[in-house]
CSV table of C-alpha atoms in Angstrom, one decimal:
chain,number,residue,atom,x,y,z
T,27,MET,CA,-2.5,-23.1,-5.0
T,28,LEU,CA,-1.9,-21.2,-8.0
T,29,ASP,CA,-2.3,-23.4,-10.5
T,30,HIS,CA,-6.3,-23.1,-10.7
T,31,MET,CA,-6.4,-19.4,-10.9
T,32,THR,CA,-7.1,-18.2,-14.1
T,33,ALA,CA,-3.7,-15.9,-14.0
T,34,SER,CA,-1.3,-18.4,-13.2
T,35,PRO,CA,2.4,-19.2,-13.7
T,36,HIS,CA,2.7,-22.1,-16.0
T,37,GLY,CA,5.0,-23.6,-13.4
T,38,THR,CA,6.7,-27.4,-12.7
T,39,PRO,CA,4.8,-29.8,-10.4
T,40,HIS,CA,8.1,-29.6,-8.1
T,41,GLU,CA,7.6,-25.8,-7.6
T,42,THR,CA,5.6,-24.5,-4.6
T,43,PRO,CA,3.1,-21.9,-4.4
T,44,GLN,CA,5.7,-19.4,-3.4
T,45,GLU,CA,7.9,-20.0,-6.0
T,46,GLN,CA,5.0,-20.0,-8.7
T,47,ALA,CA,3.9,-16.5,-7.0
T,48,GLN,CA,7.6,-15.4,-7.2
T,49,GLU,CA,7.4,-16.7,-11.3
T,50,LEU,CA,4.8,-14.9,-11.6
T,51,ALA,CA,5.9,-11.7,-10.4
T,52,SER,CA,8.9,-12.1,-12.6
T,53,GLN,CA,6.6,-12.4,-15.6
T,54,ALA,CA,4.5,-9.1,-14.6
T,55,ALA,CA,7.8,-7.4,-13.8
T,56,ALA,CA,9.3,-8.3,-17.4
T,57,ALA,CA,5.6,-7.3,-19.1
T,58,LEU,CA,6.1,-4.0,-17.1
T,59,ALA,CA,9.3,-3.2,-18.6
T,60,ASP,CA,8.3,-4.2,-21.9
T,61,ARG,CA,5.1,-1.4,-22.1
T,62,THR,CA,7.2,0.9,-20.1
T,63,GLY,CA,10.2,0.9,-21.1
T,64,ARG,CA,12.3,0.9,-18.1
T,65,GLU,CA,13.8,-1.9,-17.3
T,66,ALA,CA,13.7,-0.9,-13.4
T,67,HIS,CA,12.0,0.9,-11.1
T,68,ASP,CA,12.6,3.0,-8.1
T,69,ILE,CA,10.2,3.3,-5.7
T,70,ALA,CA,6.6,2.2,-5.9
T,71,VAL,CA,3.8,3.8,-4.7
T,72,VAL,CA,0.5,1.8,-3.8
T,73,LEU,CA,-2.3,4.2,-3.2
T,74,GLY,CA,-5.8,2.9,-1.4
T,75,SER,CA,-9.1,4.1,-1.4
T,76,GLY,CA,-9.7,7.6,-2.8
T,77,TRP,CA,-6.2,8.3,-3.3
T,78,ARG,CA,-6.5,8.8,-7.5
T,79,PRO,CA,-6.6,12.4,-7.0
T,80,ALA,CA,-3.3,12.3,-5.2
T,81,ALA,CA,-1.8,10.6,-8.0
T,82,ASP,CA,-2.6,13.3,-10.4
T,83,VAL,CA,-1.0,16.0,-7.9
T,84,LEU,CA,2.1,13.4,-7.9
T,85,CYS,CA,1.9,12.9,-11.6
T,86,GLY,CA,1.9,16.9,-12.2
T,87,ALA,CA,4.4,17.6,-10.0
T,88,GLU,CA,7.1,20.0,-10.7
T,89,GLY,CA,9.8,18.0,-13.0
T,90,ALA,CA,7.8,15.1,-13.6
T,91,GLY,CA,8.4,14.3,-17.3
T,92,GLY,CA,4.6,13.0,-17.8
T,93,PHE,CA,3.9,9.7,-17.6
T,94,ILE,CA,2.6,6.1,-18.8
T,95,GLU,CA,-0.6,4.4,-17.9
T,96,PHE,CA,-2.1,1.0,-18.3
T,97,PRO,CA,-4.7,-1.1,-16.8
T,98,MET,CA,-3.2,-3.2,-14.3
T,99,SER,CA,-5.0,-6.2,-15.2
T,100,ASP,CA,-2.6,-6.0,-18.8
T,101,LEU,CA,0.1,-7.5,-16.6
T,102,PRO,CA,0.1,-11.3,-15.8
T,103,GLY,CA,-1.3,-12.2,-12.2
T,104,PHE,CA,-3.3,-8.9,-12.0
T,105,LEU,CA,-7.1,-8.3,-11.7
T,106,PRO,CA,-9.2,-5.0,-11.8
T,107,PRO,CA,-9.9,-4.2,-8.1
T,108,THR,CA,-13.9,-4.1,-7.4
T,109,ALA,CA,-13.9,-2.0,-4.7
T,110,GLU,CA,-15.1,1.7,-5.3
T,111,GLY,CA,-12.3,4.2,-5.3
T,112,HIS,CA,-9.9,1.9,-6.4
T,113,GLY,CA,-8.8,2.9,-9.9
T,114,GLY,CA,-7.4,-0.2,-11.5
T,115,THR,CA,-4.6,1.3,-13.2
T,116,VAL,CA,-0.6,1.2,-13.4
T,117,ARG,CA,1.6,4.9,-13.8
T,118,SER,CA,5.3,4.8,-14.8
T,119,LEU,CA,7.0,8.4,-14.8
T,120,GLU,CA,10.2,10.0,-13.4
T,121,LEU,CA,10.4,12.6,-10.9
T,122,GLY,CA,13.7,14.0,-9.3
T,123,GLY,CA,15.5,11.5,-11.2
T,124,ARG,CA,14.2,8.5,-9.9
T,125,ARG,CA,11.8,5.9,-11.8
T,126,VAL,CA,8.5,5.5,-10.2
T,127,LEU,CA,6.1,3.0,-10.3
T,128,VAL,CA,2.3,4.5,-9.1
T,129,LEU,CA,-0.4,1.5,-8.6
T,130,LEU,CA,-3.6,2.9,-8.5
T,131,GLY,CA,-5.8,-0.2,-7.0
T,132,ARG,CA,-5.4,-2.9,-4.8
T,133,THR,CA,-7.0,-6.8,-4.8
T,134,HIS,CA,-8.4,-7.0,-1.4
T,135,ALA,CA,-9.0,-10.7,0.5
T,136,TYR,CA,-12.4,-9.6,1.2
T,137,GLU,CA,-13.5,-9.9,-1.9
T,138,GLY,CA,-12.9,-13.7,-2.1
T,139,HIS,CA,-9.3,-14.2,-3.6
T,140,GLU,CA,-6.1,-15.8,-2.2
T,141,LEU,CA,-4.2,-14.2,-0.2
T,142,TRP,CA,-0.9,-14.2,-2.8
T,143,ARG,CA,-3.3,-12.1,-5.3
T,144,THR,CA,-3.4,-8.8,-2.1
T,145,VAL,CA,0.5,-9.0,-2.5
T,146,HIS,CA,1.6,-9.8,-6.3
T,147,ALA,CA,1.7,-5.8,-6.9
T,148,VAL,CA,4.5,-5.8,-4.0
T,149,ARG,CA,6.1,-8.9,-5.4
T,150,THR,CA,6.0,-7.5,-8.9
T,151,ALA,CA,7.8,-4.6,-7.9
T,152,ALA,CA,10.2,-5.7,-5.9
T,153,ALA,CA,11.1,-8.1,-9.3
T,154,ALA,CA,10.6,-4.6,-10.9
T,155,GLY,CA,14.1,-3.8,-8.9
T,156,VAL,CA,12.2,-1.4,-6.4
T,157,GLY,CA,13.9,-1.0,-3.4
T,158,THR,CA,11.5,1.4,-1.5
T,159,VAL,CA,7.6,1.0,-1.2
T,160,VAL,CA,5.4,3.8,0.2
T,161,LEU,CA,2.0,1.7,0.9
T,162,THR,CA,-1.1,4.1,1.5
T,163,ASN,CA,-4.8,3.5,2.5
T,164,ALA,CA,-7.9,4.6,4.0
T,165,ALA,CA,-7.9,3.9,7.7
T,166,GLY,CA,-10.4,4.8,10.8
T,167,GLY,CA,-9.0,6.8,13.8
T,168,LEU,CA,-9.2,5.2,16.8
T,169,THR,CA,-7.2,7.9,18.9
T,170,GLU,CA,-8.5,10.7,20.7
T,171,GLY,CA,-7.6,13.9,18.9
T,172,MET,CA,-7.6,12.8,15.3
T,173,SER,CA,-9.2,14.5,12.4
T,174,VAL,CA,-11.0,13.5,9.0
T,175,GLY,CA,-8.4,14.2,6.5
T,176,GLU,CA,-5.3,14.0,8.9
T,177,PRO,CA,-2.5,12.1,7.2
T,178,VAL,CA,-0.6,9.5,10.0
T,179,LEU,CA,2.5,7.5,9.4
T,180,ILE,CA,2.3,3.7,10.6
T,181,SER,CA,4.5,2.7,13.1
T,182,ASP,CA,4.1,-1.0,13.6
T,183,HIS,CA,1.0,-3.2,12.6
T,184,LEU,CA,-1.5,-5.5,14.5
T,185,ASN,CA,-2.8,-8.6,12.1
T,186,MET,CA,-6.1,-9.4,13.5
T,187,THR,CA,-6.5,-11.4,10.7
T,188,MET,CA,-4.0,-14.0,11.9
T,189,ARG,CA,-2.9,-15.2,8.2
T,190,SER,CA,0.0,-14.9,6.3
T,191,PRO,CA,0.6,-14.0,2.6
T,192,LEU,CA,3.9,-16.3,3.1
T,193,VAL,CA,3.9,-20.1,2.4
T,194,GLY,CA,5.9,-22.8,4.0
T,195,ALA,CA,9.4,-21.9,6.2
T,196,GLU,CA,9.9,-18.4,5.3
T,197,PHE,CA,10.9,-16.8,9.0
T,198,VAL,CA,11.0,-12.6,8.3
T,199,ASN,CA,11.8,-10.3,10.6
T,200,MET,CA,9.1,-7.9,11.6
T,201,VAL,CA,11.0,-5.9,13.7
T,202,ASP,CA,11.2,-2.0,12.1
T,203,ALA,CA,8.5,-3.4,9.3
T,204,TYR,CA,7.7,0.3,8.5
T,205,ALA,CA,11.5,2.0,8.5
T,206,PRO,CA,12.0,4.4,11.0
T,207,ARG,CA,14.6,6.2,8.4
T,208,LEU,CA,11.8,6.6,5.8
T,209,ARG,CA,9.7,7.7,9.1
T,210,LYS,CA,12.3,10.2,10.1
T,211,ILE,CA,12.4,11.6,6.5
T,212,VAL,CA,8.8,12.4,6.6
T,213,LYS,CA,8.0,13.6,11.0
T,214,GLY,CA,11.6,14.2,11.9
T,215,GLN,CA,12.6,18.2,13.1
T,216,LYS,CA,13.8,18.7,9.4
T,217,GLY,CA,11.8,16.4,7.7
T,218,LEU,CA,9.1,16.5,5.3
T,219,ARG,CA,6.1,17.0,7.8
T,220,PRO,CA,7.6,17.6,11.3
T,221,GLY,CA,5.6,16.5,13.9
T,222,MET,CA,3.4,14.5,11.9
T,223,ARG,CA,1.5,11.8,13.9
T,224,GLU,CA,2.3,8.1,14.0
T,225,ALA,CA,0.2,5.2,15.3
T,226,VAL,CA,-0.5,1.1,15.0
T,227,TYR,CA,-2.4,-0.1,12.1
T,228,ALA,CA,-4.8,-2.5,13.2
T,229,MET,CA,-5.7,-5.1,10.1
T,230,THR,CA,-9.2,-6.6,10.1
T,231,PRO,CA,-10.6,-8.9,7.2
T,232,GLY,CA,-13.7,-6.8,6.3
T,233,PRO,CA,-15.6,-5.6,4.3
T,234,GLN,CA,-17.8,-4.8,7.3
T,235,TYR,CA,-17.0,-2.6,9.5
T,236,GLU,CA,-16.1,-3.1,12.9
T,237,THR,CA,-18.0,-2.8,15.8
T,238,PRO,CA,-17.6,-0.9,18.9
T,239,ALA,CA,-16.6,-3.6,21.0
T,240,GLU,CA,-14.0,-4.9,18.5
T,241,ILE,CA,-12.8,-0.9,18.5
T,242,HIS,CA,-12.5,-0.6,22.1
T,243,MET,CA,-10.8,-4.2,22.1
T,244,LEU,CA,-8.0,-2.4,19.1
T,245,ARG,CA,-7.5,0.5,21.4
T,246,THR,CA,-6.6,-1.3,24.2
T,247,CYS,CA,-4.1,-3.4,22.1
T,248,GLY,CA,-2.7,-0.2,21.2
T,249,ALA,CA,-3.6,0.4,17.9
T,250,GLY,CA,-4.6,3.8,16.7
T,251,LEU,CA,-5.7,3.1,13.0
T,252,VAL,CA,-7.8,0.6,11.6
T,253,GLY,CA,-8.1,-0.7,8.0
T,254,MET,CA,-8.7,-3.7,6.0
T,255,SER,CA,-5.1,-3.5,3.7
T,256,THR,CA,-1.8,-3.1,3.6
T,257,VAL,CA,-0.3,-5.4,6.6
T,258,TYR,CA,-0.2,-8.6,3.8
T,259,GLU,CA,1.9,-6.3,1.8
T,260,THR,CA,4.1,-5.3,4.4
T,261,ILE,CA,5.0,-8.8,5.0
T,262,ALA,CA,5.8,-9.4,1.1
T,263,ALA,CA,8.0,-6.6,1.3
T,264,ARG,CA,9.8,-7.2,4.1
T,265,ALA,CA,10.6,-10.8,2.4
T,266,ALA,CA,11.9,-9.2,-0.5
T,267,ASP,CA,14.1,-7.2,1.3
T,268,VAL,CA,11.8,-4.1,0.8
T,269,GLU,CA,11.9,-1.1,2.9
T,270,VAL,CA,8.1,0.1,3.6
T,271,LEU,CA,7.0,3.7,4.4
T,272,GLY,CA,3.0,3.0,5.8
T,273,ILE,CA,0.8,6.3,5.6
T,274,SER,CA,-2.9,6.1,6.7
T,275,LEU,CA,-5.6,8.7,5.4
T,276,VAL,CA,-8.3,9.5,8.5
T,277,THR,CA,-11.4,8.7,6.4
T,278,ASN,CA,-13.4,8.3,9.2
T,279,LEU,CA,-13.5,7.9,13.1
T,280,ALA,CA,-14.3,4.5,13.9
T,281,ALA,CA,-17.3,3.0,15.3
T,282,GLY,CA,-18.4,4.0,18.8
T,283,VAL,CA,-15.8,7.4,18.8
T,284,THR,CA,-18.3,9.6,17.3
T,285,GLY,CA,-21.2,7.1,17.5
T,286,GLU,CA,-22.1,7.9,14.0
T,287,PRO,CA,-23.0,5.4,11.2
T,288,LEU,CA,-20.1,4.6,8.5
T,289,ASN,CA,-19.9,4.5,5.1
T,290,HIS,CA,-17.7,3.9,2.3
T,291,GLU,CA,-19.1,7.2,0.5
T,292,GLU,CA,-17.4,9.1,4.0
T,293,VAL,CA,-14.3,7.5,2.9
T,294,LEU,CA,-14.0,8.3,-0.5
T,295,ALA,CA,-15.1,12.2,-0.6
T,296,ALA,CA,-12.3,12.5,2.5
T,297,GLY,CA,-10.0,11.1,0.6
T,298,ALA,CA,-10.3,13.3,-2.1
T,299,ALA,CA,-10.6,16.6,0.1
T,300,ALA,CA,-7.1,15.6,1.1
T,301,ALA,CA,-5.9,15.1,-2.3
T,302,GLU,CA,-3.9,18.2,-2.9
T,303,ASP,CA,-2.1,17.8,0.5
T,304,MET,CA,-1.4,14.1,-0.2
T,305,GLY,CA,0.0,14.1,-3.6
T,306,GLY,CA,2.2,17.0,-2.6
T,307,LEU,CA,3.8,14.9,-0.1
T,308,LEU,CA,4.5,11.9,-2.2
T,309,ALA,CA,5.9,13.9,-4.5
T,310,GLU,CA,8.1,16.0,-2.0
T,311,LEU,CA,8.6,11.9,-0.8
T,312,VAL,CA,9.7,10.5,-3.8
T,313,SER,CA,12.2,13.3,-5.0
T,314,SER,CA,13.7,13.2,-1.6
T,315,GLU,CA,17.8,11.8,-2.1
T,316,ALA,CA,17.9,10.1,1.4
T,317,VAL,CA,14.9,8.0,0.6
T,318,THR,CA,16.6,5.8,-1.7
T,319,SER,CA,20.2,6.5,-0.5
T,320,LEU,CA,20.7,3.7,2.4
């Protein structure tokens, strides 16, 4: 239940946990509008481990008229991220005539929080009027030929945690969870990055990395990427009728692929090295008229 959490909404005793979570998201959206002076936003970008330099490129893109930045924890229901490389700040800017919400950092389930915390940013974005969310992450590459620093579109996911941020009889259709039309804007013949690779993303609970046996199982199941985030946010976004584009940055080759040990510093270094290209891609994506045109 939400009401025992520090930043819980003041719901009535008859409200369900889902209704309480939604009320808290509405409160956060109202506070966001107050802080930014923007009544609504059009697109949200959630940046994962090591992606902060990409945010600097995005916010400094041609046509961006400066940005407002403040700690994420200033908004109701948000906690500062504890994972290294997660900034814990909110940026609001206009680019290409669109109001863009950039969320630097996310809350992970492996930090010990309830699942509503992990999707609070996406629910807040939806309450703020966002119709499209770009979810990014750092991921291990499972497919032969993948290289460190390569961006990969998420085509589908495997929820290996077998958990959901939804509570109650909310039966959300997860077919095409990662919008095909948005993926086409990126990788189509006339897209922003023609021929960009796609793969299925597998979410594991973490925080430990996967064993070689687990990686073998995931590859057998069809996964090409593995990480510890994104899936819960995608579920919450689809429940709110928000379109999702998922982009993984391959920051390491998963256990058993190279025989080398894994570490979080490697993840951050790979993210920093690919920042300029990723920030440029996000700026092009946000500026594309097709993204917000249905």
